[in-house]
Amino acid sequence: MTYLSAQPQFTTSWDEICYPVNSVWLADLLPDYEIMATDKQQLIVGQPFRGTKTIFGIQSADYAIIPNILIKEVVDKLFSDYKLEIKYTSTGEFSINIIFPEQLSIGGEQLQRSMILTNSYNGKTPFSVQGKTLTAMLDGSGLPGTSMYRAVCQNGLMGWADSFSELPKYRSWLEDRGQGKEKKQGTNSNAIAKKDAVSRKIHQSRRQTPELFQEQLYELLAGQDYKSPTLTTTVYEHFQQKSFGRADEKLLKTLPIPVQLAKQAYERLKLEQRLLDQDSSYWLMYNAVNHALFNARSSLTLNDRYKLDEKVFHQLAASSLI
């Protein structure tokens, strides 16, 4: 099924995304009908846009919504000093960037610590913390990394290398990846596919009550270290130090992103060179791609955009580290 084209919108207010959302059961809506499609039992209905009712998706009986208001309440309980920047789509997907005062210098720029949470009402983007789903964190198969915020183009940069303990291990993984021997914690493709299918509805089962979700999220966020240096920031430094010349323009064409987004990324790269009065670098190129991915109209879901961002990060890391 073709996914609707959407352009992420921007806001700094929880109010824009904390609108009412609830389930409407088909059996209640159509009491005189026998519903044979047992895998589709409930409509997910929200009221954004000044009360207009919007159907974001039709889900199975065990699908449970995570209203954004639940996330807001946990964040406000944990943190008092933060800024908020949100990318969201009219199709019911949300990337919530919580920005902290702590800063870190990359080259001549000051980046801020941040925390990126994703959620959706259409089931296309699983709830996640720093790229890790709630399911993965609770069963111990994945721990969230960090993220950084870059004010120049309002980029939320995910810590894609943070799952590696040290640079040599990450470099070795990149070499194996380039030779087609990529492995992640011993999982096989079938397991990954199965886990991805589960994570797409990690609003989990209906046993996941609002109270339980908030309790789990509070414990997970409270246990994170948002201040210590991370491996990803070390990779950022390598990006910043590696220049991007005319010969490297071919590399941009090989990145795993749609052609139109690659063109927009190249235009953004040139713009940032002028804005910052800097020579081009892998750092500017990565940020240009990130900007294009999360600001362009596309049929890509937010989850798809993050997956492409991760692939681009690793490909540029391989080119600058190996």
PDB file of C-alpha atoms in Angstrom:
ATOM      1  CA  MET A   1       0.000   0.000   0.000  1.00  0.00           C
ATOM      2  CA  THR A   2       1.379   3.403  -0.959  1.00  0.00           C
ATOM      3  CA  TYR A   3       1.994   5.640   2.030  1.00  0.00           C
ATOM      4  CA  LEU A   4       0.678   9.201   1.933  1.00  0.00           C
ATOM      5  CA  SER A   5       3.219  11.867   1.071  1.00  0.00           C
ATOM      6  CA  ALA A   6       3.775  14.246   3.978  1.00  0.00           C
ATOM      7  CA  GLN A   7       6.114  17.059   4.951  1.00  0.00           C
ATOM      8  CA  PRO A   8       7.158  17.208   8.602  1.00  0.00           C
ATOM      9  CA  GLN A   9       5.853  20.290  10.372  1.00  0.00           C
ATOM     10  CA  PHE A  10       7.653  22.089  13.176  1.00  0.00           C
ATOM     11  CA  THR A  11       6.527  23.285  16.593  1.00  0.00           C
ATOM     12  CA  THR A  12       7.975  24.185  19.990  1.00  0.00           C
ATOM     13  CA  SER A  13       4.744  23.495  21.855  1.00  0.00           C
ATOM     14  CA  TRP A  14       3.388  20.278  23.355  1.00  0.00           C
ATOM     15  CA  ASP A  15      -0.106  21.618  22.646  1.00  0.00           C
ATOM     16  CA  GLU A  16       0.308  20.996  18.917  1.00  0.00           C
ATOM     17  CA  ILE A  17       0.641  17.235  19.444  1.00  0.00           C
ATOM     18  CA  CYS A  18      -1.158  16.588  22.755  1.00  0.00           C
ATOM     19  CA  TYR A  19      -4.641  16.561  21.275  1.00  0.00           C
ATOM     20  CA  PRO A  20      -7.324  13.962  22.128  1.00  0.00           C
ATOM     21  CA  VAL A  21      -6.859  10.521  20.591  1.00  0.00           C
ATOM     22  CA  ASN A  22      -8.821   7.341  21.216  1.00  0.00           C
ATOM     23  CA  SER A  23      -9.960   4.012  19.773  1.00  0.00           C
ATOM     24  CA  VAL A  24     -13.291   3.496  18.034  1.00  0.00           C
ATOM     25  CA  TRP A  25     -14.190  -0.180  17.743  1.00  0.00           C
ATOM     26  CA  LEU A  26     -15.617  -1.342  14.442  1.00  0.00           C
ATOM     27  CA  ALA A  27     -18.075  -3.592  16.283  1.00  0.00           C
ATOM     28  CA  ASP A  28     -19.503  -0.531  18.061  1.00  0.00           C
ATOM     29  CA  LEU A  29     -19.509   1.537  14.896  1.00  0.00           C
ATOM     30  CA  LEU A  30     -21.136  -1.197  12.790  1.00  0.00           C
ATOM     31  CA  PRO A  31     -23.271  -3.221  15.226  1.00  0.00           C
ATOM     32  CA  ASP A  32     -25.354  -4.840  12.496  1.00  0.00           C
ATOM     33  CA  TYR A  33     -22.345  -6.229  10.620  1.00  0.00           C
ATOM     34  CA  GLU A  34     -20.317  -9.371  11.171  1.00  0.00           C
ATOM     35  CA  ILE A  35     -16.701  -8.275  10.831  1.00  0.00           C
ATOM     36  CA  MET A  36     -14.575 -11.004   9.236  1.00  0.00           C
ATOM     37  CA  ALA A  37     -11.323  -9.012   9.097  1.00  0.00           C
ATOM     38  CA  THR A  38     -10.265  -9.989  12.603  1.00  0.00           C
ATOM     39  CA  ASP A  39      -6.820  -8.395  12.195  1.00  0.00           C
ATOM     40  CA  LYS A  40      -8.450  -4.956  11.895  1.00  0.00           C
ATOM     41  CA  GLN A  41     -10.681  -4.210  14.840  1.00  0.00           C
ATOM     42  CA  GLN A  42     -10.287  -0.564  15.854  1.00  0.00           C
ATOM     43  CA  LEU A  43      -9.980   2.858  14.310  1.00  0.00           C
ATOM     44  CA  ILE A  44      -7.400   5.225  15.813  1.00  0.00           C
ATOM     45  CA  VAL A  45      -9.121   8.600  15.860  1.00  0.00           C
ATOM     46  CA  GLY A  46      -7.548  11.904  16.867  1.00  0.00           C
ATOM     47  CA  GLN A  47      -8.775  15.476  16.949  1.00  0.00           C
ATOM     48  CA  PRO A  48      -5.894  17.756  15.880  1.00  0.00           C
ATOM     49  CA  PHE A  49      -6.724  20.754  13.669  1.00  0.00           C
ATOM     50  CA  ARG A  50      -9.292  22.494  15.880  1.00  0.00           C
ATOM     51  CA  GLY A  51     -11.579  19.594  16.489  1.00  0.00           C
ATOM     52  CA  THR A  52     -11.587  17.913  13.070  1.00  0.00           C
ATOM     53  CA  LYS A  53     -11.764  14.166  13.625  1.00  0.00           C
ATOM     54  CA  THR A  54      -8.999  12.334  11.790  1.00  0.00           C
ATOM     55  CA  ILE A  55      -8.686   8.573  11.308  1.00  0.00           C
ATOM     56  CA  PHE A  56      -4.983   7.795  11.481  1.00  0.00           C
ATOM     57  CA  GLY A  57      -5.239   4.045  10.965  1.00  0.00           C
ATOM     58  CA  ILE A  58      -7.119   0.787  11.440  1.00  0.00           C
ATOM     59  CA  GLN A  59      -5.363  -1.513  13.859  1.00  0.00           C
ATOM     60  CA  SER A  60      -5.676  -4.954  15.410  1.00  0.00           C
ATOM     61  CA  ALA A  61      -7.456  -5.599  18.681  1.00  0.00           C
ATOM     62  CA  ASP A  62      -4.204  -5.810  20.666  1.00  0.00           C
ATOM     63  CA  TYR A  63      -2.899  -2.422  19.505  1.00  0.00           C
ATOM     64  CA  ALA A  64      -2.712   0.133  22.330  1.00  0.00           C
ATOM     65  CA  ILE A  65      -2.211   3.858  21.734  1.00  0.00           C
ATOM     66  CA  ILE A  66       0.422   5.885  23.549  1.00  0.00           C
ATOM     67  CA  PRO A  67      -1.074   9.408  23.716  1.00  0.00           C
ATOM     68  CA  ASN A  68       1.588  12.111  23.568  1.00  0.00           C
ATOM     69  CA  ILE A  69       0.222  13.632  26.769  1.00  0.00           C
ATOM     70  CA  LEU A  70       1.567  10.585  28.659  1.00  0.00           C
ATOM     71  CA  ILE A  71       5.067  11.319  27.333  1.00  0.00           C
ATOM     72  CA  LYS A  72       4.786  15.014  28.235  1.00  0.00           C
ATOM     73  CA  GLU A  73       3.805  14.228  31.821  1.00  0.00           C
ATOM     74  CA  VAL A  74       6.840  11.968  32.324  1.00  0.00           C
ATOM     75  CA  VAL A  75       9.261  14.458  30.726  1.00  0.00           C
ATOM     76  CA  ASP A  76       7.909  17.341  32.820  1.00  0.00           C
ATOM     77  CA  LYS A  77       8.195  15.244  35.969  1.00  0.00           C
ATOM     78  CA  LEU A  78      11.847  14.434  35.269  1.00  0.00           C
ATOM     79  CA  PHE A  79      13.186  17.642  33.725  1.00  0.00           C
ATOM     80  CA  SER A  80      12.516  21.283  34.542  1.00  0.00           C
ATOM     81  CA  ASP A  81      15.123  22.968  32.357  1.00  0.00           C
ATOM     82  CA  TYR A  82      14.680  21.983  28.730  1.00  0.00           C
ATOM     83  CA  LYS A  83      13.667  23.351  25.341  1.00  0.00           C
ATOM     84  CA  LEU A  84      11.294  21.544  23.035  1.00  0.00           C
ATOM     85  CA  GLU A  85      11.414  21.084  19.271  1.00  0.00           C
ATOM     86  CA  ILE A  86       9.016  18.707  17.542  1.00  0.00           C
ATOM     87  CA  LYS A  87       8.703  17.450  13.980  1.00  0.00           C
ATOM     88  CA  TYR A  88       5.306  15.926  13.234  1.00  0.00           C
ATOM     89  CA  THR A  89       3.220  14.949  10.229  1.00  0.00           C
ATOM     90  CA  SER A  90      -0.465  15.262   9.427  1.00  0.00           C
ATOM     91  CA  THR A  91      -0.506  11.456   9.166  1.00  0.00           C
ATOM     92  CA  GLY A  92       0.111  11.078  12.909  1.00  0.00           C
ATOM     93  CA  GLU A  93       3.866  10.647  13.405  1.00  0.00           C
ATOM     94  CA  PHE A  94       5.986  12.535  15.931  1.00  0.00           C
ATOM     95  CA  SER A  95       9.684  13.160  16.573  1.00  0.00           C
ATOM     96  CA  ILE A  96      10.036  14.912  19.933  1.00  0.00           C
ATOM     97  CA  ASN A  97      13.398  16.516  20.688  1.00  0.00           C
ATOM     98  CA  ILE A  98      14.041  17.407  24.340  1.00  0.00           C
ATOM     99  CA  ILE A  99      17.017  19.824  24.398  1.00  0.00           C
ATOM    100  CA  PHE A 100      19.132  20.284  27.535  1.00  0.00           C
ATOM    101  CA  PRO A 101      21.435  23.188  28.503  1.00  0.00           C
ATOM    102  CA  GLU A 102      24.629  21.071  28.500  1.00  0.00           C
ATOM    103  CA  GLN A 103      26.860  21.894  25.530  1.00  0.00           C
ATOM    104  CA  LEU A 104      29.625  20.203  23.593  1.00  0.00           C
ATOM    105  CA  SER A 105      31.958  21.701  21.013  1.00  0.00           C
ATOM    106  CA  ILE A 106      32.343  20.055  17.595  1.00  0.00           C
ATOM    107  CA  GLY A 107      34.822  22.005  15.529  1.00  0.00           C
ATOM    108  CA  GLY A 108      33.797  25.621  15.972  1.00  0.00           C
ATOM    109  CA  GLU A 109      30.162  24.840  16.764  1.00  0.00           C
ATOM    110  CA  GLN A 110      28.393  24.420  20.087  1.00  0.00           C
ATOM    111  CA  LEU A 111      25.968  21.491  20.164  1.00  0.00           C
ATOM    112  CA  GLN A 112      23.546  20.760  22.978  1.00  0.00           C
ATOM    113  CA  ARG A 113      22.679  17.470  24.615  1.00  0.00           C
ATOM    114  CA  SER A 114      19.227  16.265  23.717  1.00  0.00           C
ATOM    115  CA  MET A 115      16.866  13.311  23.893  1.00  0.00           C
ATOM    116  CA  ILE A 116      14.787  12.213  20.905  1.00  0.00           C
ATOM    117  CA  LEU A 117      11.523  10.351  21.411  1.00  0.00           C
ATOM    118  CA  THR A 118       9.403   9.055  18.532  1.00  0.00           C
ATOM    119  CA  ASN A 119       5.757   8.051  18.544  1.00  0.00           C
ATOM    120  CA  SER A 120       2.900   7.600  16.104  1.00  0.00           C
ATOM    121  CA  TYR A 121      -0.851   7.103  15.924  1.00  0.00           C
ATOM    122  CA  ASN A 122      -0.770   5.390  12.529  1.00  0.00           C
ATOM    123  CA  GLY A 123       1.475   2.497  13.610  1.00  0.00           C
ATOM    124  CA  LYS A 124       4.226   3.384  11.115  1.00  0.00           C
ATOM    125  CA  THR A 125       6.754   4.753  13.596  1.00  0.00           C
ATOM    126  CA  PRO A 126       7.215   2.818  16.863  1.00  0.00           C
ATOM    127  CA  PHE A 127       7.601   4.561  20.180  1.00  0.00           C
ATOM    128  CA  SER A 128      11.326   4.823  20.809  1.00  0.00           C
ATOM    129  CA  VAL A 129      13.900   6.569  22.989  1.00  0.00           C
ATOM    130  CA  GLN A 130      17.068   7.597  21.150  1.00  0.00           C
ATOM    131  CA  GLY A 131      16.309   5.081  18.400  1.00  0.00           C
ATOM    132  CA  LYS A 132      15.592   2.128  20.724  1.00  0.00           C
ATOM    133  CA  THR A 133      12.064   0.792  21.098  1.00  0.00           C
ATOM    134  CA  LEU A 134      10.496   0.378  24.503  1.00  0.00           C
ATOM    135  CA  THR A 135      10.295  -3.375  23.919  1.00  0.00           C
ATOM    136  CA  ALA A 136      14.045  -3.619  23.225  1.00  0.00           C
ATOM    137  CA  MET A 137      14.942  -1.577  26.293  1.00  0.00           C
ATOM    138  CA  LEU A 138      12.663  -3.530  28.617  1.00  0.00           C
ATOM    139  CA  ASP A 139      13.920  -6.953  27.505  1.00  0.00           C
ATOM    140  CA  GLY A 140      17.542  -5.820  27.724  1.00  0.00           C
ATOM    141  CA  SER A 141      18.356  -6.307  24.030  1.00  0.00           C
ATOM    142  CA  GLY A 142      19.049  -2.646  23.426  1.00  0.00           C
ATOM    143  CA  LEU A 143      20.011   0.446  25.397  1.00  0.00           C
ATOM    144  CA  PRO A 144      19.394   3.987  24.156  1.00  0.00           C
ATOM    145  CA  GLY A 145      22.358   6.082  23.114  1.00  0.00           C
ATOM    146  CA  THR A 146      22.521   9.842  23.209  1.00  0.00           C
ATOM    147  CA  SER A 147      21.598  12.554  20.778  1.00  0.00           C
ATOM    148  CA  MET A 148      22.795  16.069  20.052  1.00  0.00           C
ATOM    149  CA  TYR A 149      21.006  19.195  18.896  1.00  0.00           C
ATOM    150  CA  ARG A 150      22.549  21.491  16.298  1.00  0.00           C
ATOM    151  CA  ALA A 151      20.877  24.898  16.237  1.00  0.00           C
ATOM    152  CA  VAL A 152      22.184  25.998  12.817  1.00  0.00           C
ATOM    153  CA  CYS A 153      19.544  23.970  11.010  1.00  0.00           C
ATOM    154  CA  GLN A 154      17.524  22.587  13.945  1.00  0.00           C
ATOM    155  CA  ASN A 155      19.016  19.119  13.492  1.00  0.00           C
ATOM    156  CA  GLY A 156      18.337  16.363  15.982  1.00  0.00           C
ATOM    157  CA  LEU A 157      21.346  14.065  15.611  1.00  0.00           C
ATOM    158  CA  MET A 158      20.928  10.515  16.889  1.00  0.00           C
ATOM    159  CA  GLY A 159      23.829   8.714  18.571  1.00  0.00           C
ATOM    160  CA  TRP A 160      24.119   5.925  16.009  1.00  0.00           C
ATOM    161  CA  ALA A 161      27.580   4.781  17.176  1.00  0.00           C
ATOM    162  CA  ASP A 162      26.842   4.746  20.908  1.00  0.00           C
ATOM    163  CA  SER A 163      26.064   1.032  21.068  1.00  0.00           C
ATOM    164  CA  PHE A 164      29.785   0.341  20.540  1.00  0.00           C
ATOM    165  CA  SER A 165      32.028   0.583  23.594  1.00  0.00           C
ATOM    166  CA  GLU A 166      35.094   1.954  21.810  1.00  0.00           C
ATOM    167  CA  LEU A 167      36.270   3.264  18.454  1.00  0.00           C
ATOM    168  CA  PRO A 168      38.302   0.187  17.372  1.00  0.00           C
ATOM    169  CA  LYS A 169      35.246  -2.051  17.784  1.00  0.00           C
ATOM    170  CA  TYR A 170      33.122   0.356  15.777  1.00  0.00           C
ATOM    171  CA  ARG A 171      35.788   0.577  13.064  1.00  0.00           C
ATOM    172  CA  SER A 172      35.966  -3.232  12.920  1.00  0.00           C
ATOM    173  CA  TRP A 173      32.187  -3.408  12.588  1.00  0.00           C
ATOM    174  CA  LEU A 174      32.302  -0.887   9.741  1.00  0.00           C
ATOM    175  CA  GLU A 175      34.921  -3.012   7.944  1.00  0.00           C
ATOM    176  CA  ASP A 176      32.774  -6.151   8.316  1.00  0.00           C
ATOM    177  CA  ARG A 177      29.756  -4.185   7.152  1.00  0.00           C
ATOM    178  CA  GLY A 178      31.621  -3.069   4.030  1.00  0.00           C
ATOM    179  CA  GLN A 179      32.477  -6.707   3.273  1.00  0.00           C
ATOM    180  CA  GLY A 180      28.875  -7.823   3.716  1.00  0.00           C
ATOM    181  CA  LYS A 181      29.590  -9.485   7.065  1.00  0.00           C
ATOM    182  CA  GLU A 182      27.583  -7.087   9.207  1.00  0.00           C
ATOM    183  CA  LYS A 183      26.380  -8.604  12.463  1.00  0.00           C
ATOM    184  CA  LYS A 184      24.577  -7.056  15.391  1.00  0.00           C
ATOM    185  CA  GLN A 185      24.576  -8.950  18.665  1.00  0.00           C
ATOM    186  CA  GLY A 186      24.156 -12.336  16.971  1.00  0.00           C
ATOM    187  CA  THR A 187      20.647 -11.788  15.618  1.00  0.00           C
ATOM    188  CA  ASN A 188      19.603 -13.323  12.318  1.00  0.00           C
ATOM    189  CA  SER A 189      17.502 -11.779   9.574  1.00  0.00           C
ATOM    190  CA  ASN A 190      14.382 -13.697  10.556  1.00  0.00           C
ATOM    191  CA  ALA A 191      14.688 -12.531  14.135  1.00  0.00           C
ATOM    192  CA  ILE A 192      15.248  -8.957  13.021  1.00  0.00           C
ATOM    193  CA  ALA A 193      12.202  -9.070  10.740  1.00  0.00           C
ATOM    194  CA  LYS A 194      10.085 -10.543  13.512  1.00  0.00           C
ATOM    195  CA  LYS A 195      11.304  -7.970  16.015  1.00  0.00           C
ATOM    196  CA  ASP A 196      10.634  -5.121  13.579  1.00  0.00           C
ATOM    197  CA  ALA A 197       7.072  -6.370  13.083  1.00  0.00           C
ATOM    198  CA  VAL A 198       6.589  -6.373  16.836  1.00  0.00           C
ATOM    199  CA  SER A 199       8.162  -2.954  17.274  1.00  0.00           C
ATOM    200  CA  ARG A 200       5.837  -1.374  14.729  1.00  0.00           C
ATOM    201  CA  LYS A 201       3.059  -1.957  17.210  1.00  0.00           C
ATOM    202  CA  ILE A 202       5.116  -1.532  20.333  1.00  0.00           C
ATOM    203  CA  HIS A 203       2.379   0.431  21.696  1.00  0.00           C
ATOM    204  CA  GLN A 204       2.573  -3.243  22.703  1.00  0.00           C
ATOM    205  CA  SER A 205      -0.474  -5.171  23.756  1.00  0.00           C
ATOM    206  CA  ARG A 206      -3.561  -3.926  25.470  1.00  0.00           C
ATOM    207  CA  ARG A 207      -2.014  -5.084  28.715  1.00  0.00           C
ATOM    208  CA  GLN A 208       0.156  -1.964  28.477  1.00  0.00           C
ATOM    209  CA  THR A 209      -1.868   0.448  30.581  1.00  0.00           C
ATOM    210  CA  PRO A 210      -1.161   4.206  30.636  1.00  0.00           C
ATOM    211  CA  GLU A 211       0.011   3.916  34.249  1.00  0.00           C
ATOM    212  CA  LEU A 212       2.415   1.055  33.467  1.00  0.00           C
ATOM    213  CA  PHE A 213       3.793   2.850  30.408  1.00  0.00           C
ATOM    214  CA  GLN A 214       4.525   6.004  32.395  1.00  0.00           C
ATOM    215  CA  GLU A 215       6.170   4.019  35.178  1.00  0.00           C
ATOM    216  CA  GLN A 216       8.415   2.173  32.697  1.00  0.00           C
ATOM    217  CA  LEU A 217       9.290   5.324  30.764  1.00  0.00           C
ATOM    218  CA  TYR A 218      10.129   7.243  33.937  1.00  0.00           C
ATOM    219  CA  GLU A 219      12.553   4.551  35.094  1.00  0.00           C
ATOM    220  CA  LEU A 220      14.205   4.318  31.669  1.00  0.00           C
ATOM    221  CA  LEU A 221      14.689   8.070  31.241  1.00  0.00           C
ATOM    222  CA  ALA A 222      15.803   8.633  34.824  1.00  0.00           C
ATOM    223  CA  GLY A 223      18.546   6.040  34.344  1.00  0.00           C
ATOM    224  CA  GLN A 224      20.152   7.703  31.331  1.00  0.00           C
ATOM    225  CA  ASP A 225      23.400   9.680  31.410  1.00  0.00           C
ATOM    226  CA  TYR A 226      22.967  12.806  29.310  1.00  0.00           C
ATOM    227  CA  LYS A 227      26.333  14.414  30.091  1.00  0.00           C
ATOM    228  CA  SER A 228      29.230  11.974  29.577  1.00  0.00           C
ATOM    229  CA  PRO A 229      31.157  11.999  26.263  1.00  0.00           C
ATOM    230  CA  THR A 230      30.005   9.368  23.785  1.00  0.00           C
ATOM    231  CA  LEU A 231      31.517   7.491  20.874  1.00  0.00           C
ATOM    232  CA  THR A 232      29.220   9.272  18.420  1.00  0.00           C
ATOM    233  CA  THR A 233      30.697  12.649  19.339  1.00  0.00           C
ATOM    234  CA  THR A 234      34.156  11.216  18.584  1.00  0.00           C
ATOM    235  CA  VAL A 235      32.893  10.220  15.126  1.00  0.00           C
ATOM    236  CA  TYR A 236      31.479  13.741  14.685  1.00  0.00           C
ATOM    237  CA  GLU A 237      34.987  15.103  15.287  1.00  0.00           C
ATOM    238  CA  HIS A 238      36.319  12.863  12.512  1.00  0.00           C
ATOM    239  CA  PHE A 239      33.544  14.123  10.229  1.00  0.00           C
ATOM    240  CA  GLN A 240      34.474  17.709  11.018  1.00  0.00           C
ATOM    241  CA  GLN A 241      38.160  17.128  10.295  1.00  0.00           C
ATOM    242  CA  LYS A 242      37.656  15.366   6.947  1.00  0.00           C
ATOM    243  CA  SER A 243      37.206  17.815   4.089  1.00  0.00           C
ATOM    244  CA  PHE A 244      34.639  17.271   1.358  1.00  0.00           C
ATOM    245  CA  GLY A 245      36.120  18.099  -2.035  1.00  0.00           C
ATOM    246  CA  ARG A 246      34.890  17.917  -5.601  1.00  0.00           C
ATOM    247  CA  ALA A 247      35.883  14.253  -5.833  1.00  0.00           C
ATOM    248  CA  ASP A 248      33.654  13.527  -2.827  1.00  0.00           C
ATOM    249  CA  GLU A 249      30.553  14.825  -4.625  1.00  0.00           C
ATOM    250  CA  LYS A 250      30.259  11.353  -6.174  1.00  0.00           C
ATOM    251  CA  LEU A 251      29.922   9.979  -2.643  1.00  0.00           C
ATOM    252  CA  LEU A 252      26.776  12.020  -2.092  1.00  0.00           C
ATOM    253  CA  LYS A 253      25.195  10.258  -5.070  1.00  0.00           C
ATOM    254  CA  THR A 254      25.960   6.847  -3.562  1.00  0.00           C
ATOM    255  CA  LEU A 255      24.269   7.553  -0.224  1.00  0.00           C
ATOM    256  CA  PRO A 256      21.110   5.472   0.388  1.00  0.00           C
ATOM    257  CA  ILE A 257      18.630   8.327   0.013  1.00  0.00           C
ATOM    258  CA  PRO A 258      16.208   9.267  -2.794  1.00  0.00           C
ATOM    259  CA  VAL A 259      17.690  11.334  -5.623  1.00  0.00           C
ATOM    260  CA  GLN A 260      15.578  14.403  -4.882  1.00  0.00           C
ATOM    261  CA  LEU A 261      16.649  14.384  -1.244  1.00  0.00           C
ATOM    262  CA  ALA A 262      20.286  14.087  -2.316  1.00  0.00           C
ATOM    263  CA  LYS A 263      19.847  17.214  -4.457  1.00  0.00           C
ATOM    264  CA  GLN A 264      18.302  19.086  -1.542  1.00  0.00           C
ATOM    265  CA  ALA A 265      21.141  17.932   0.709  1.00  0.00           C
ATOM    266  CA  TYR A 266      23.731  19.282  -1.740  1.00  0.00           C
ATOM    267  CA  GLU A 267      21.954  22.662  -1.844  1.00  0.00           C
ATOM    268  CA  ARG A 268      21.832  22.719   1.958  1.00  0.00           C
ATOM    269  CA  LEU A 269      25.535  21.879   2.103  1.00  0.00           C
ATOM    270  CA  LYS A 270      26.425  24.895  -0.021  1.00  0.00           C
ATOM    271  CA  LEU A 271      24.118  27.127   2.025  1.00  0.00           C
ATOM    272  CA  GLU A 272      25.757  26.121   5.306  1.00  0.00           C
ATOM    273  CA  GLN A 273      29.205  26.753   3.857  1.00  0.00           C
ATOM    274  CA  ARG A 274      28.154  30.343   3.227  1.00  0.00           C
ATOM    275  CA  LEU A 275      26.321  30.745   6.555  1.00  0.00           C
ATOM    276  CA  LEU A 276      29.247  29.433   8.606  1.00  0.00           C
ATOM    277  CA  ASP A 277      32.000  30.662   6.301  1.00  0.00           C
ATOM    278  CA  GLN A 278      33.601  27.215   6.455  1.00  0.00           C
ATOM    279  CA  ASP A 279      35.129  24.820   3.988  1.00  0.00           C
ATOM    280  CA  SER A 280      32.955  21.833   3.185  1.00  0.00           C
ATOM    281  CA  SER A 281      33.407  18.741   5.356  1.00  0.00           C
ATOM    282  CA  TYR A 282      31.831  15.381   6.044  1.00  0.00           C
ATOM    283  CA  TRP A 283      30.307  17.044   9.116  1.00  0.00           C
ATOM    284  CA  LEU A 284      28.459  19.586   6.984  1.00  0.00           C
ATOM    285  CA  MET A 285      27.462  16.903   4.492  1.00  0.00           C
ATOM    286  CA  TYR A 286      25.982  14.644   7.174  1.00  0.00           C
ATOM    287  CA  ASN A 287      24.022  17.540   8.627  1.00  0.00           C
ATOM    288  CA  ALA A 288      22.822  18.549   5.163  1.00  0.00           C
ATOM    289  CA  VAL A 289      21.489  15.031   4.543  1.00  0.00           C
ATOM    290  CA  ASN A 290      19.845  15.002   7.986  1.00  0.00           C
ATOM    291  CA  HIS A 291      18.194  18.342   7.234  1.00  0.00           C
ATOM    292  CA  ALA A 292      16.875  17.112   3.888  1.00  0.00           C
ATOM    293  CA  LEU A 293      15.558  13.868   5.372  1.00  0.00           C
ATOM    294  CA  PHE A 294      13.561  15.548   8.124  1.00  0.00           C
ATOM    295  CA  ASN A 295      12.251  18.591   6.285  1.00  0.00           C
ATOM    296  CA  ALA A 296      11.313  17.375   2.811  1.00  0.00           C
ATOM    297  CA  ARG A 297       7.921  16.225   1.597  1.00  0.00           C
ATOM    298  CA  SER A 298       8.121  12.504   0.970  1.00  0.00           C
ATOM    299  CA  SER A 299       6.194   9.264   1.217  1.00  0.00           C
ATOM    300  CA  LEU A 300       8.848   8.117   3.696  1.00  0.00           C
ATOM    301  CA  THR A 301       7.560   7.611   7.227  1.00  0.00           C
ATOM    302  CA  LEU A 302       9.488   9.194  10.098  1.00  0.00           C
ATOM    303  CA  ASN A 303      10.713   5.714  10.978  1.00  0.00           C
ATOM    304  CA  ASP A 304      12.021   5.271   7.415  1.00  0.00           C
ATOM    305  CA  ARG A 305      13.775   8.655   7.600  1.00  0.00           C
ATOM    306  CA  TYR A 306      15.584   7.666  10.783  1.00  0.00           C
ATOM    307  CA  LYS A 307      16.654   4.347   9.254  1.00  0.00           C
ATOM    308  CA  LEU A 308      18.130   6.167   6.246  1.00  0.00           C
ATOM    309  CA  ASP A 309      19.830   8.679   8.536  1.00  0.00           C
ATOM    310  CA  GLU A 310      21.503   5.791  10.374  1.00  0.00           C
ATOM    311  CA  LYS A 311      22.687   4.206   7.115  1.00  0.00           C
ATOM    312  CA  VAL A 312      24.118   7.526   5.916  1.00  0.00           C
ATOM    313  CA  PHE A 313      25.925   8.030   9.227  1.00  0.00           C
ATOM    314  CA  HIS A 314      27.605   4.622   9.025  1.00  0.00           C
ATOM    315  CA  GLN A 315      28.525   5.035   5.363  1.00  0.00           C
ATOM    316  CA  LEU A 316      30.173   8.411   6.006  1.00  0.00           C
ATOM    317  CA  ALA A 317      31.856   6.991   9.096  1.00  0.00           C
ATOM    318  CA  ALA A 318      33.310   4.160   7.000  1.00  0.00           C
ATOM    319  CA  SER A 319      34.645   6.669   4.458  1.00  0.00           C
ATOM    320  CA  SER A 320      36.268   8.823   7.145  1.00  0.00           C
ATOM    321  CA  LEU A 321      37.547   6.150   9.548  1.00  0.00           C
ATOM    322  CA  ILE A 322      38.660   3.224   7.390  1.00  0.00           C
TER     323      ILE A 322
END
